[in-house]
PDB file of C-alpha atoms in Angstrom:
ATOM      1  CA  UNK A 239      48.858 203.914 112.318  1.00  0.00           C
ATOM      2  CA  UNK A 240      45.663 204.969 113.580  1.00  0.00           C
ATOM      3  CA  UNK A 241      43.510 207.625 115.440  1.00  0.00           C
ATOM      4  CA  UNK A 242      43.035 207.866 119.324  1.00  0.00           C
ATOM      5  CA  UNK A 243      40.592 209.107 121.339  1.00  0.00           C
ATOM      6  CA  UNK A 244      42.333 212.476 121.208  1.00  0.00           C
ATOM      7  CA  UNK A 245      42.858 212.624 117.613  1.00  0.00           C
ATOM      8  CA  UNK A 246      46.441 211.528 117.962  1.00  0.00           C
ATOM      9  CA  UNK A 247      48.048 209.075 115.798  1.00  0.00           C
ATOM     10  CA  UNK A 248      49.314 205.773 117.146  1.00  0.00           C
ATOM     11  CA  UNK A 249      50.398 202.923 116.130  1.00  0.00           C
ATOM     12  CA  UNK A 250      48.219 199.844 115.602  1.00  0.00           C
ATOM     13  CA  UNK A 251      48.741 196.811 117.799  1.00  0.00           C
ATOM     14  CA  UNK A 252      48.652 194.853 115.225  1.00  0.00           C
ATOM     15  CA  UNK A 253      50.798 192.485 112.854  1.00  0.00           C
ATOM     16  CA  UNK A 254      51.155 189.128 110.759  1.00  0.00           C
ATOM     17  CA  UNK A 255      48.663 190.436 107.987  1.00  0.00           C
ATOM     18  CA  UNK A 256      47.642 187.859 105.804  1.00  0.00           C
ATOM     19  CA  UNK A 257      48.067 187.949 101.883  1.00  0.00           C
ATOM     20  CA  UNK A 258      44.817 190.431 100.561  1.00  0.00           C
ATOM     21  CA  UNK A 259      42.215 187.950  98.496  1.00  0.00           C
ATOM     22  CA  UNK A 260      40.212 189.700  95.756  1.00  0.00           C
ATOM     23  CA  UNK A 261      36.741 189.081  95.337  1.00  0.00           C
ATOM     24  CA  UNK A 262      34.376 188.921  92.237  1.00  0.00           C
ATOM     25  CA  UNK A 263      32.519 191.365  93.690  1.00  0.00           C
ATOM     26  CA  UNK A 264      35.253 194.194  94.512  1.00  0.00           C
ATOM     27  CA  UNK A 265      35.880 193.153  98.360  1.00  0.00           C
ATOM     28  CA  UNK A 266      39.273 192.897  99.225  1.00  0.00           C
ATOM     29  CA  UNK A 267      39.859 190.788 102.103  1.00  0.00           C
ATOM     30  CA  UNK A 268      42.838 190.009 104.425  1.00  0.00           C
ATOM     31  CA  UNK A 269      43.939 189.531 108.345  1.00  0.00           C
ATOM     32  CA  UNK A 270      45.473 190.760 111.369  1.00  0.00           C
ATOM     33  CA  UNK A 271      46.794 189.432 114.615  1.00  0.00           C
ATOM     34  CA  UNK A 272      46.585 192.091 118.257  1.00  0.00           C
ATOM     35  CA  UNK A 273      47.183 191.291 121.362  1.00  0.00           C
ATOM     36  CA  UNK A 274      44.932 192.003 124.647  1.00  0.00           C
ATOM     37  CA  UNK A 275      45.460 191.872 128.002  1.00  0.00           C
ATOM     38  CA  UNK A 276      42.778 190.488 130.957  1.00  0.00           C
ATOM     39  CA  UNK A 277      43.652 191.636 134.310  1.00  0.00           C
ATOM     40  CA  UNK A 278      41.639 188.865 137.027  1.00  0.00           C
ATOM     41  CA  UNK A 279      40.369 190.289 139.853  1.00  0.00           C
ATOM     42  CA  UNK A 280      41.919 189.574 143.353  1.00  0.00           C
ATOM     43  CA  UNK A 281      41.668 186.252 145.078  1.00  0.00           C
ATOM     44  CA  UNK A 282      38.983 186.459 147.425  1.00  0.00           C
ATOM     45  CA  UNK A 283      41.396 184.770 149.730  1.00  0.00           C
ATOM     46  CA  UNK A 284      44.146 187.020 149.875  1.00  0.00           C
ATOM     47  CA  UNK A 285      41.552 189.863 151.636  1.00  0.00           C
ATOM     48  CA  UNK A 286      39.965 187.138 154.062  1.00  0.00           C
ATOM     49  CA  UNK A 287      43.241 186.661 155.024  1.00  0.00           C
ATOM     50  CA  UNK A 288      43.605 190.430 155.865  1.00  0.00           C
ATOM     51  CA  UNK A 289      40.287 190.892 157.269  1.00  0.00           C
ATOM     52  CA  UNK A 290      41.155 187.720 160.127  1.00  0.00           C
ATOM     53  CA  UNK A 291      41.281 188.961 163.451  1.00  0.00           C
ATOM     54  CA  UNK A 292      44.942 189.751 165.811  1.00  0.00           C
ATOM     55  CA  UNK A 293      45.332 187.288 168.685  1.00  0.00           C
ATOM     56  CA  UNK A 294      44.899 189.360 171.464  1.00  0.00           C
ATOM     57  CA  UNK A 295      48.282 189.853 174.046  1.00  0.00           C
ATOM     58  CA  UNK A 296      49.276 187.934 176.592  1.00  0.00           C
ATOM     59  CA  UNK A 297      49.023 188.626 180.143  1.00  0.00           C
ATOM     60  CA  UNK A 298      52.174 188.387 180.897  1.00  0.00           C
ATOM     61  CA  UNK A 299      52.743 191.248 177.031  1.00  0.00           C
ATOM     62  CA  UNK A 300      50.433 193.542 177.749  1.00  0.00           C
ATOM     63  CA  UNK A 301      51.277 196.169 175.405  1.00  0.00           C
ATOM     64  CA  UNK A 302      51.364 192.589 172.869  1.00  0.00           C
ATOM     65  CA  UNK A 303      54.463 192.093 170.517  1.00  0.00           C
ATOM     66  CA  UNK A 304      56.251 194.398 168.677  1.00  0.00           C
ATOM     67  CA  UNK A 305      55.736 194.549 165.345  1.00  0.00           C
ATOM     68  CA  UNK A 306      58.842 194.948 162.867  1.00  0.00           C
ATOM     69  CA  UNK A 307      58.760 196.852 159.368  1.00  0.00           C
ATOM     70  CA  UNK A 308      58.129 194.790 156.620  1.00  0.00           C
ATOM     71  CA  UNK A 309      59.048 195.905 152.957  1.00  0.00           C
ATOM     72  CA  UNK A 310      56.012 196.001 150.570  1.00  0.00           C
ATOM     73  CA  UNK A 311      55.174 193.063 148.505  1.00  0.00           C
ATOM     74  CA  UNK A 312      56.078 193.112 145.245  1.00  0.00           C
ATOM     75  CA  UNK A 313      53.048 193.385 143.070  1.00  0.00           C
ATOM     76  CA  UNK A 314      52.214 190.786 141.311  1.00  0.00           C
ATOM     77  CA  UNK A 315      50.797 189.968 137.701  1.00  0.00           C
ATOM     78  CA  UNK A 316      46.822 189.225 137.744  1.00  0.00           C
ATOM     79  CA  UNK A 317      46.191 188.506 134.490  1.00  0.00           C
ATOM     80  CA  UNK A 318      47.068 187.434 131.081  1.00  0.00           C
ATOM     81  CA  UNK A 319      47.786 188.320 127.092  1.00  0.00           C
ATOM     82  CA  UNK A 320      45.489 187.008 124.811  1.00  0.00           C
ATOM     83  CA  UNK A 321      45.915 187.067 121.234  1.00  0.00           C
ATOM     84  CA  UNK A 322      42.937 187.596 118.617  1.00  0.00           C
ATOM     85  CA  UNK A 323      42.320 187.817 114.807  1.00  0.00           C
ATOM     86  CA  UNK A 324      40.409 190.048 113.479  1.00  0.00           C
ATOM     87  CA  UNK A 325      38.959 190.179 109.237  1.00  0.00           C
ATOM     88  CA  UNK A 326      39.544 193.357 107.443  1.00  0.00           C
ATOM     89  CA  UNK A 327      36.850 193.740 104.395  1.00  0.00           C
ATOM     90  CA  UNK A 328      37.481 196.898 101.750  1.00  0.00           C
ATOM     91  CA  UNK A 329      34.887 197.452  99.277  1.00  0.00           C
ATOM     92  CA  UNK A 330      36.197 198.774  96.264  1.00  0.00           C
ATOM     93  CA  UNK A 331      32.756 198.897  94.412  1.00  0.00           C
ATOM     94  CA  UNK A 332      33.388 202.678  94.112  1.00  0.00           C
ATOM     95  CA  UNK A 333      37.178 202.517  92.764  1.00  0.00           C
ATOM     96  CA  UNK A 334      37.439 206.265  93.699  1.00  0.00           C
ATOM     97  CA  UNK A 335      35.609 206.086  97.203  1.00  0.00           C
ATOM     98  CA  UNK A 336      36.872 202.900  98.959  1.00  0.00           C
ATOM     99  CA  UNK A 337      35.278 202.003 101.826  1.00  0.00           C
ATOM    100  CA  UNK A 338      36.689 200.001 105.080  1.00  0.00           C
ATOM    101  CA  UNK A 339      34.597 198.099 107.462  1.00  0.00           C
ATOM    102  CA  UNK A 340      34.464 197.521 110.869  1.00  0.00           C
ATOM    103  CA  UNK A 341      36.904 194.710 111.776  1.00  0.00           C
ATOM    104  CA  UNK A 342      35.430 191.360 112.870  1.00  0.00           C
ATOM    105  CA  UNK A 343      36.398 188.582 115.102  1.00  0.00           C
ATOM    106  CA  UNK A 344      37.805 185.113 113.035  1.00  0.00           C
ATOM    107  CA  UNK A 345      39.289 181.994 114.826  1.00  0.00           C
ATOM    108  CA  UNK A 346      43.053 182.485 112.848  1.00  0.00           C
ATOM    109  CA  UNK A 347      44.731 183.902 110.038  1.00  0.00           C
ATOM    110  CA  UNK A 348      42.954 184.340 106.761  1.00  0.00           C
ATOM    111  CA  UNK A 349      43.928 181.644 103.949  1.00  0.00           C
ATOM    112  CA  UNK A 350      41.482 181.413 101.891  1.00  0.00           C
ATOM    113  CA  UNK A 351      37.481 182.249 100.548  1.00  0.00           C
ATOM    114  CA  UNK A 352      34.858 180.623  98.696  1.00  0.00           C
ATOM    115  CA  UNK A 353      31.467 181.728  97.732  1.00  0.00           C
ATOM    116  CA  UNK A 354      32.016 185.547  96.606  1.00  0.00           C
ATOM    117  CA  UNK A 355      33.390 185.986 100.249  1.00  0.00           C
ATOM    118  CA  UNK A 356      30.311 184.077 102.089  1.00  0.00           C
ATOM    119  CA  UNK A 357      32.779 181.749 103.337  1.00  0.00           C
ATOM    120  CA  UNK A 358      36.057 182.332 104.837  1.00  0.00           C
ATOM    121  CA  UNK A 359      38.968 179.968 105.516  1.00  0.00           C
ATOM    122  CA  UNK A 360      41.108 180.431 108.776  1.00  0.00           C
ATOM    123  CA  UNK A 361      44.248 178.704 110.025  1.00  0.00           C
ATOM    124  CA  UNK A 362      45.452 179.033 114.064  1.00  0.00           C
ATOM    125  CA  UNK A 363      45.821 177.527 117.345  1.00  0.00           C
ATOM    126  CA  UNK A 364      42.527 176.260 119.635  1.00  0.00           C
ATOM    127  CA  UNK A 365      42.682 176.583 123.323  1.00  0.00           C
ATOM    128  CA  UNK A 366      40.799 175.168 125.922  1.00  0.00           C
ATOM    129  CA  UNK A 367      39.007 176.723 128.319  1.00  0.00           C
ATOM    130  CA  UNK A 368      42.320 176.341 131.048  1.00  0.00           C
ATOM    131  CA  UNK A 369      44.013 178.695 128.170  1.00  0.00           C
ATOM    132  CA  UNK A 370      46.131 176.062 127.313  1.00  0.00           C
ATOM    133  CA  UNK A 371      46.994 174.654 123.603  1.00  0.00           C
ATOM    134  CA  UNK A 372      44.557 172.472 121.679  1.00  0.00           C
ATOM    135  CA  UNK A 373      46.539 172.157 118.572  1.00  0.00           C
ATOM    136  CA  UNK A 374      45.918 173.798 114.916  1.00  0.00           C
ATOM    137  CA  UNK A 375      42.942 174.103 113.491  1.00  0.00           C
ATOM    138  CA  UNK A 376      41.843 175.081 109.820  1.00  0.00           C
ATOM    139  CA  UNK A 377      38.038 176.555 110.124  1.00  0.00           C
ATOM    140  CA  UNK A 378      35.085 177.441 108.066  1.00  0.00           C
ATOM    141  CA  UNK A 379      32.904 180.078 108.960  1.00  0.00           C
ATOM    142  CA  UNK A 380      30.336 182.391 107.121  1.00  0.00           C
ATOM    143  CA  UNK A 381      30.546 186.036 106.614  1.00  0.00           C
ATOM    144  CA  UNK A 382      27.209 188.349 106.227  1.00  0.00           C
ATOM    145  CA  UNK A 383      29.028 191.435 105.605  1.00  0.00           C
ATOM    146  CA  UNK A 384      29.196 192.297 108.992  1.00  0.00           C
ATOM    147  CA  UNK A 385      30.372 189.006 111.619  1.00  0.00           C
ATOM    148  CA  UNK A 386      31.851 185.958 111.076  1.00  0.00           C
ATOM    149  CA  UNK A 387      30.348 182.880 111.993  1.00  0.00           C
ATOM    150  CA  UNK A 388      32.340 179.418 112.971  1.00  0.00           C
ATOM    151  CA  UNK A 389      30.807 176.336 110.409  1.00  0.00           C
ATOM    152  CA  UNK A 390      32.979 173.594 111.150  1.00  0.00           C
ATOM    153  CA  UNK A 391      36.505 173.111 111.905  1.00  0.00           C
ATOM    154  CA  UNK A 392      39.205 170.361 111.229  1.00  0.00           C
ATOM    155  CA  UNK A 393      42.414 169.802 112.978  1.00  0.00           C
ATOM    156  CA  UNK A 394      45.488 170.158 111.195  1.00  0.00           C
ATOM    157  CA  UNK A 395      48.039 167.285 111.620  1.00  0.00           C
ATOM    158  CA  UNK A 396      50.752 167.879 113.456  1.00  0.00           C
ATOM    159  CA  UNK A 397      53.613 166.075 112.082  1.00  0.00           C
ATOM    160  CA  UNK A 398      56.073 167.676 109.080  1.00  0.00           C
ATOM    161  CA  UNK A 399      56.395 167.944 106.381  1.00  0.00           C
ATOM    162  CA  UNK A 400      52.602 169.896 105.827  1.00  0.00           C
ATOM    163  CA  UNK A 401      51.075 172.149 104.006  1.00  0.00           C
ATOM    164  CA  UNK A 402      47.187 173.614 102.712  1.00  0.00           C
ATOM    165  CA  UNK A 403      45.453 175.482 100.299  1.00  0.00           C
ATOM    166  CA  UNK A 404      41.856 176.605 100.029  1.00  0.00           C
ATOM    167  CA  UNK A 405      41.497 177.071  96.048  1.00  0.00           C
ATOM    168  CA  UNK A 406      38.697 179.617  94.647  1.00  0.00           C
ATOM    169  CA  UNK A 407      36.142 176.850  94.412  1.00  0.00           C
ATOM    170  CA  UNK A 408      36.094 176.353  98.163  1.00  0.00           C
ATOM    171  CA  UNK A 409      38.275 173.090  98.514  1.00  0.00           C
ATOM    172  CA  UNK A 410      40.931 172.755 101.204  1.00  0.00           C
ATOM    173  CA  UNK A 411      43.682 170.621 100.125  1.00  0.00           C
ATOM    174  CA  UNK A 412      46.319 169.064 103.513  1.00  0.00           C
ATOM    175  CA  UNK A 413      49.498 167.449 102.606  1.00  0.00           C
ATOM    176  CA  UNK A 414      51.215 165.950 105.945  1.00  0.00           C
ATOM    177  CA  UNK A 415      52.832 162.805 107.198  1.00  0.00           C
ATOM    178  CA  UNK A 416      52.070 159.977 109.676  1.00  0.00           C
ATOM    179  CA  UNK A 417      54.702 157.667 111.504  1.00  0.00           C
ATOM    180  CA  UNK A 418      54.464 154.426 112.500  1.00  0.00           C
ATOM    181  CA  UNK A 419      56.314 151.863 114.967  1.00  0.00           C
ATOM    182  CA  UNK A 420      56.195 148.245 112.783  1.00  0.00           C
ATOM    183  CA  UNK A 421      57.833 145.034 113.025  1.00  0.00           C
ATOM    184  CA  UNK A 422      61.248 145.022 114.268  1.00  0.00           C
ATOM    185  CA  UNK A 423      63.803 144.159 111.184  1.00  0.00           C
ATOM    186  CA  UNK A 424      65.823 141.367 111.273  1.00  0.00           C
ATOM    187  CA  UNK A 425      68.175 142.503 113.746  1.00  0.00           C
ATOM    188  CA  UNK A 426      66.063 143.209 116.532  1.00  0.00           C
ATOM    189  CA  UNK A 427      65.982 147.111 115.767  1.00  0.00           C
ATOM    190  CA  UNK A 428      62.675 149.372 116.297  1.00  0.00           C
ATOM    191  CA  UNK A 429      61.738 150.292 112.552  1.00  0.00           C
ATOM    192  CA  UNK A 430      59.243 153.207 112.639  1.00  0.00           C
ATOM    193  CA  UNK A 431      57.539 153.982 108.591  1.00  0.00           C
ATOM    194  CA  UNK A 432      56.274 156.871 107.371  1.00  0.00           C
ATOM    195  CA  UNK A 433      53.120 157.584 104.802  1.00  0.00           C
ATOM    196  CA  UNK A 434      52.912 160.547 102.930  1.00  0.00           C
ATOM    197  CA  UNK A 435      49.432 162.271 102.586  1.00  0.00           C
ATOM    198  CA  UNK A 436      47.308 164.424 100.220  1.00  0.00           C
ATOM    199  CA  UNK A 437      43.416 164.868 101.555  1.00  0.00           C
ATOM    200  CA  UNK A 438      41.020 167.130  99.601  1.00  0.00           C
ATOM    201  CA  UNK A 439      38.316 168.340 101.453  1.00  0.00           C
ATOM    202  CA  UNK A 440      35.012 170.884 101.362  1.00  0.00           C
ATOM    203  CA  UNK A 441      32.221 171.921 103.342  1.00  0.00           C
ATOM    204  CA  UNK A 442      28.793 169.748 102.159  1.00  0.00           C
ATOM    205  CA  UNK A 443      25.102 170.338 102.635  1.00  0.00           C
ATOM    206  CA  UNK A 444      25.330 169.658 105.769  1.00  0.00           C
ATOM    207  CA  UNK A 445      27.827 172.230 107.007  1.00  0.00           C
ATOM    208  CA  UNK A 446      30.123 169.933 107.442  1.00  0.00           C
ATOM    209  CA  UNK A 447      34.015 169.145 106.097  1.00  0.00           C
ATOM    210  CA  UNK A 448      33.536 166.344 104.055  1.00  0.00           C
ATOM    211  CA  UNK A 449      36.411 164.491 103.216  1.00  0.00           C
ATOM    212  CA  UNK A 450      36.497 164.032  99.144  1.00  0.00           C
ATOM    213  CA  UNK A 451      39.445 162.427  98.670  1.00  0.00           C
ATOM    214  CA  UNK A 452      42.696 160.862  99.801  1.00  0.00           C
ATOM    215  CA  UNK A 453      45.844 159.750  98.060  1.00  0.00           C
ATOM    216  CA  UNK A 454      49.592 158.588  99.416  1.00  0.00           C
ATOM    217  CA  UNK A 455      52.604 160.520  97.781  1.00  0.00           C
ATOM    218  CA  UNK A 456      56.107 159.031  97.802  1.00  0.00           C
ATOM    219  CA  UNK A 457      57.378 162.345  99.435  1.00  0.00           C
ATOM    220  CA  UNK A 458      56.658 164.844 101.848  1.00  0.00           C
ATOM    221  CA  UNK A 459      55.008 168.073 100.401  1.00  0.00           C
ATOM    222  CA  UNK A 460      55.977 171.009 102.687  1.00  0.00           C
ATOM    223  CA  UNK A 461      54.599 173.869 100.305  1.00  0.00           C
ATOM    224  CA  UNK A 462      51.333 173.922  97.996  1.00  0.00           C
ATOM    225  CA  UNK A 463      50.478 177.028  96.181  1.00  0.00           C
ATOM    226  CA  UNK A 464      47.788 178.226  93.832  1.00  0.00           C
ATOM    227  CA  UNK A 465      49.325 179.195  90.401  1.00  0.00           C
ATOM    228  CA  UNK A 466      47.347 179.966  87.686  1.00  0.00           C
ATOM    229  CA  UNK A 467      44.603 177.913  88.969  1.00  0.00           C
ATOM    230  CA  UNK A 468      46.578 174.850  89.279  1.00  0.00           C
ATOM    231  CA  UNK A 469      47.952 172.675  92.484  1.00  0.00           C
ATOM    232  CA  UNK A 470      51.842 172.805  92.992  1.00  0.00           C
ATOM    233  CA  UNK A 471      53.844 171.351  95.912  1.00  0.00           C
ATOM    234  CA  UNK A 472      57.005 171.422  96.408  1.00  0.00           C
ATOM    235  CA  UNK A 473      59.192 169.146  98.933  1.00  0.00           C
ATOM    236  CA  UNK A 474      62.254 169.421 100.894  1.00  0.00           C
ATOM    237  CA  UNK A 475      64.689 168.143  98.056  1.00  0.00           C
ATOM    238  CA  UNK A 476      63.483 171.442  95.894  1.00  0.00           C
ATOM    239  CA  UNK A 477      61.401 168.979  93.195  1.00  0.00           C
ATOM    240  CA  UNK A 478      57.862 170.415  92.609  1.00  0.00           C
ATOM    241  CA  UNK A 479      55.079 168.328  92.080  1.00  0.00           C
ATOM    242  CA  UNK A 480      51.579 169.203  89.793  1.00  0.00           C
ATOM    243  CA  UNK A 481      48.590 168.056  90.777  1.00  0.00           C
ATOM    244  CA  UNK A 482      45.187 167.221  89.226  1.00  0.00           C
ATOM    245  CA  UNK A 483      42.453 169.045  90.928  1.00  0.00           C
ATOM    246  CA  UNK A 484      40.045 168.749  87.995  1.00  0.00           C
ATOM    247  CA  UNK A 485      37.762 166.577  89.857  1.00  0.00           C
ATOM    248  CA  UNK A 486      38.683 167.396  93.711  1.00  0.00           C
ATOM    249  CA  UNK A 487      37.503 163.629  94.473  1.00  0.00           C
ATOM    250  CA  UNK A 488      39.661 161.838  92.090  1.00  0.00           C
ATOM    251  CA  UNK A 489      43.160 163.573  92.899  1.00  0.00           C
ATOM    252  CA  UNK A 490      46.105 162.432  91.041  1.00  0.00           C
ATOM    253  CA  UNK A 491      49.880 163.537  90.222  1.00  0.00           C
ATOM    254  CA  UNK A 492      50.118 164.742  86.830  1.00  0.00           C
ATOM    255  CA  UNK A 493      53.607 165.763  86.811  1.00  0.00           C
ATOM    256  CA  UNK A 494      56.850 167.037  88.256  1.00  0.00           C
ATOM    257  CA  UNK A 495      59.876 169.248  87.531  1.00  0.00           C
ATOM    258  CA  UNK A 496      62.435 170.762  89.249  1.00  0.00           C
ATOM    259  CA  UNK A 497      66.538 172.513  89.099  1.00  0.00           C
ATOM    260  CA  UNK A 498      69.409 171.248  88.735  1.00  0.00           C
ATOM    261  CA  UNK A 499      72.127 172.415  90.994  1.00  0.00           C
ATOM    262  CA  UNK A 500      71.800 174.421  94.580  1.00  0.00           C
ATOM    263  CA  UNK A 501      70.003 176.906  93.941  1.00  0.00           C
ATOM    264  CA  UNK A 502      66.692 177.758  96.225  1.00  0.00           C
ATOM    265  CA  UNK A 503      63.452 179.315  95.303  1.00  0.00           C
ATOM    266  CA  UNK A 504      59.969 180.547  96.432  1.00  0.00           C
ATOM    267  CA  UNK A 505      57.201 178.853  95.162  1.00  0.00           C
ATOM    268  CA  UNK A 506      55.056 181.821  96.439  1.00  0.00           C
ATOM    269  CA  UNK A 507      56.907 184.508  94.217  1.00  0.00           C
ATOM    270  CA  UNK A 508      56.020 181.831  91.018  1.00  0.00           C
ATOM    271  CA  UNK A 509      54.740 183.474  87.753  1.00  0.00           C
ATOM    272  CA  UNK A 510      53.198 182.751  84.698  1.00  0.00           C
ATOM    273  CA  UNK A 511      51.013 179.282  84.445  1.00  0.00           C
ATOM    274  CA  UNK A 512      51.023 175.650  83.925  1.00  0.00           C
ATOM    275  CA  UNK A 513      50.106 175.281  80.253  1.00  0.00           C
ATOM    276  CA  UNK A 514      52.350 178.486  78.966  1.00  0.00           C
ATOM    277  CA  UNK A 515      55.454 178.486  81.299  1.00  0.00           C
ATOM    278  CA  UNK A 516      55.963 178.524  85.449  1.00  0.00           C
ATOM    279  CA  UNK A 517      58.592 180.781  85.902  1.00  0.00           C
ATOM    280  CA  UNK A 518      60.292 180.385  89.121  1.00  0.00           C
ATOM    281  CA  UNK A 519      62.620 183.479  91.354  1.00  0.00           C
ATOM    282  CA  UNK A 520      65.865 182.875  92.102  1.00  0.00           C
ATOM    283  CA  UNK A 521      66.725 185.818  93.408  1.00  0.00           C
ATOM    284  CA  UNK A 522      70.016 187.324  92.557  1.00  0.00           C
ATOM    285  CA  UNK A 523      70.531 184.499  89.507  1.00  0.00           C
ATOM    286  CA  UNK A 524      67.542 185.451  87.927  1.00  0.00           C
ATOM    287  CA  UNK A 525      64.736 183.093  87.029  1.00  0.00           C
ATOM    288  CA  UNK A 526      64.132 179.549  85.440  1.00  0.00           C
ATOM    289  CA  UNK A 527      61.231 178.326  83.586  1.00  0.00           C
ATOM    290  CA  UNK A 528      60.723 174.619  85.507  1.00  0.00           C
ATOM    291  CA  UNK A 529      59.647 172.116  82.016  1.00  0.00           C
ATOM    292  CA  UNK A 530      56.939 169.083  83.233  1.00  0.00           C
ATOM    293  CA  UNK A 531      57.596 165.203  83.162  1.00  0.00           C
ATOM    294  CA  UNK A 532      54.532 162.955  83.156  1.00  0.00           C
TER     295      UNK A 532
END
C-alpha cells in the first residue's frame, strides 16, 4: 500500500518480491516487479487519410451521393504493457530510525550481491528493440547508493533441468543441460545424448564474467541453494548433491544424500549446516536430518 497524490492509500502495482539479502553494512536489499503502460501516438497515416480530398459529383449527381450512417469505429489499442524491476535498499544503520530509498531501475529480479552491496546480481528476460524475447539473462551491475549500473551480462541456458546461485563472495554458479543428435545406433534410430553441466563464474578486472570453472555431473541439478555457506543441489529424483566451492576454479562433488521413500521437500526451507546437521522440511511429517556419502 502506498500514498497518492491526494494522500489516499492505494495499492502498489507491484509483486514477485525477491528474498531480502542482508548486508555487512546494515542495508537490506530485495526486488519488485510493476507493470507500465506506453500509449503510441496515432499513425500519421490514418489522419492523411482523413485529410484527402471528396471527389467532386457528377454531372449527371449534382447534389453527389448520398451518404449512409456508419457506426463508430471501435477504438482501438495504441500501445503496450511493459514490465520493469525496480531495487529496494533499507538502511538499518539506525535500528530505531530505518530509512527507505528511492527505488532504482535493475535489468530482473534480485538474486544475489557481492561487495558490501557494490554489486548486484539480477536474473530476467532481454528484449530487443522490436519488444520481442531475447532469452534469460543473469546480469552484473554496480550500485552507488543511488542507480544501478549494467557491468556485464551472461545468458542463461535454456534447456532443463537449471539452476544458479550467486554466493556472498560474488561467484555465480549455472547448473543446466545440453542435447545432442549423435550417431544413429545400430538399428538405424536417431540417438540424441545429453551432458550435464556445473560452470562457476565471476566478474574479473576487467568487468567482465569470467568463466572459472566447468565440470560434467551425471545428473541434472534443477535446484542449488546456499546453506550455511555451502553448495547444495538437488535433482529431479529428490537426491541432493554437496559441492566443493572452496576454490571456485577447481569445483568438485564432495558428497550426496538423500530419503528414502516418497516423501518431497524444499531445499529452500533447509536448516542447520553441513558439518553439524542439514535438516530438511517435510511438511506435515516433520523433518529429517539428510547423513553425507563421499
Amino acid at each position: 500500500v502506498e500514498q497518492s497524490e491526494d494522500g489516499k492509500n492505494k495499492y502498489a502495482n507491484r509483486w514477485n518480491f525477491s528474498e531480502a539479502i542482508l548486508n555487512d553494512n546494515g542495508l537490506v536489499y530485495l526486488s519488485s516487479q510493476h507493470t507500465e503502460y506506453i500509449e503510441l501516438e496515432p499513425d500519421e497515416g490514418s489522419k492523411e487519410e482523413d485529410d484527402k480530398p471528396k471527389p467532386d459529383p457528377g454531372p449527371d449527381d449534382p447534389d453527389g451521393p448520398i451518404e449512409k450512417p456508419e457506426p463508430a469505429p471501435i477504438p482501438l489499442q495504441r500501445g503496450y504493457w511493459v514490465t520493469n524491476y525496480e531495487l529496494h535498499v533499507v538502511d538499518y544503520t539506525d535500528m530505531s530510525h530505518p530509512v527507505l530509498r528511492a527505488a532504482t531501475p535493475i535489468p530482473g529480479t534480485l538474486i544475489g550481491t557481492s561487495h558490501g552491496g557494490a554489486l548486484l546480481y539480477t536474473q530476467g528476460a532481454h528484449w530487443t528493440e522490436e519488444h520481442k524475447w531475447d532469452g534469460n539473462w543473469l546480469d552484473a551491475s554496480s550500485y552507488d547508493g543511488l542507480e544501478a549500473y549494467l557491468v556485464d551480462s551472461v545468458e542463461q541456458p535454456q534447456s532443463w533441468p537449471q539452476s544458479h546461485k550467486v554466493t556472498g563472495d560474488g561467484t555465480l554458479y549455472m547448473s543446466f543441460s545440453e542435447t545432442e543428435k549423435v550417431e544413429p545406433d545400430e538399428d538405424g534410430g536417431s540417438r540424441h545424448v545429453t551432458t550435464y553441466y556445473m560452470q562457476s563464474l565471476a566478474i574479473d578486472e576487467t568487468a567482465k564474467f569470467a568463466l572459472l570453472e566447468e565440470i560434467e555431473l551425471e545428473t541434472g541439478i534443477q535446484q542449488l541453494a546456499d546453506i550455511g555457506g555451502r553448495l547444495v543441489g538437488q535433482d529431479n529424483q529428490r537426491t541432493l548433491y554437496l559441492f566443493d566451492t572452496t576454490k571456485p576454479a577447481s569445483l568438485s562433488v564432495a558428497g550426496e544424500g538423500g530419503l528414502d521413500g516418497c516423501l518431497w521437500f524444499n531445499l529452500g526451507g533447509a536448516a542447520g549446516d553441513v558439518e553439524s546437521g542439514l535438516w530438511l522440511p517435510l511438511g506435515n511429517y516433520g523433518a529429517v536430518k539428510i547423513d553425507w556419502e563421499e
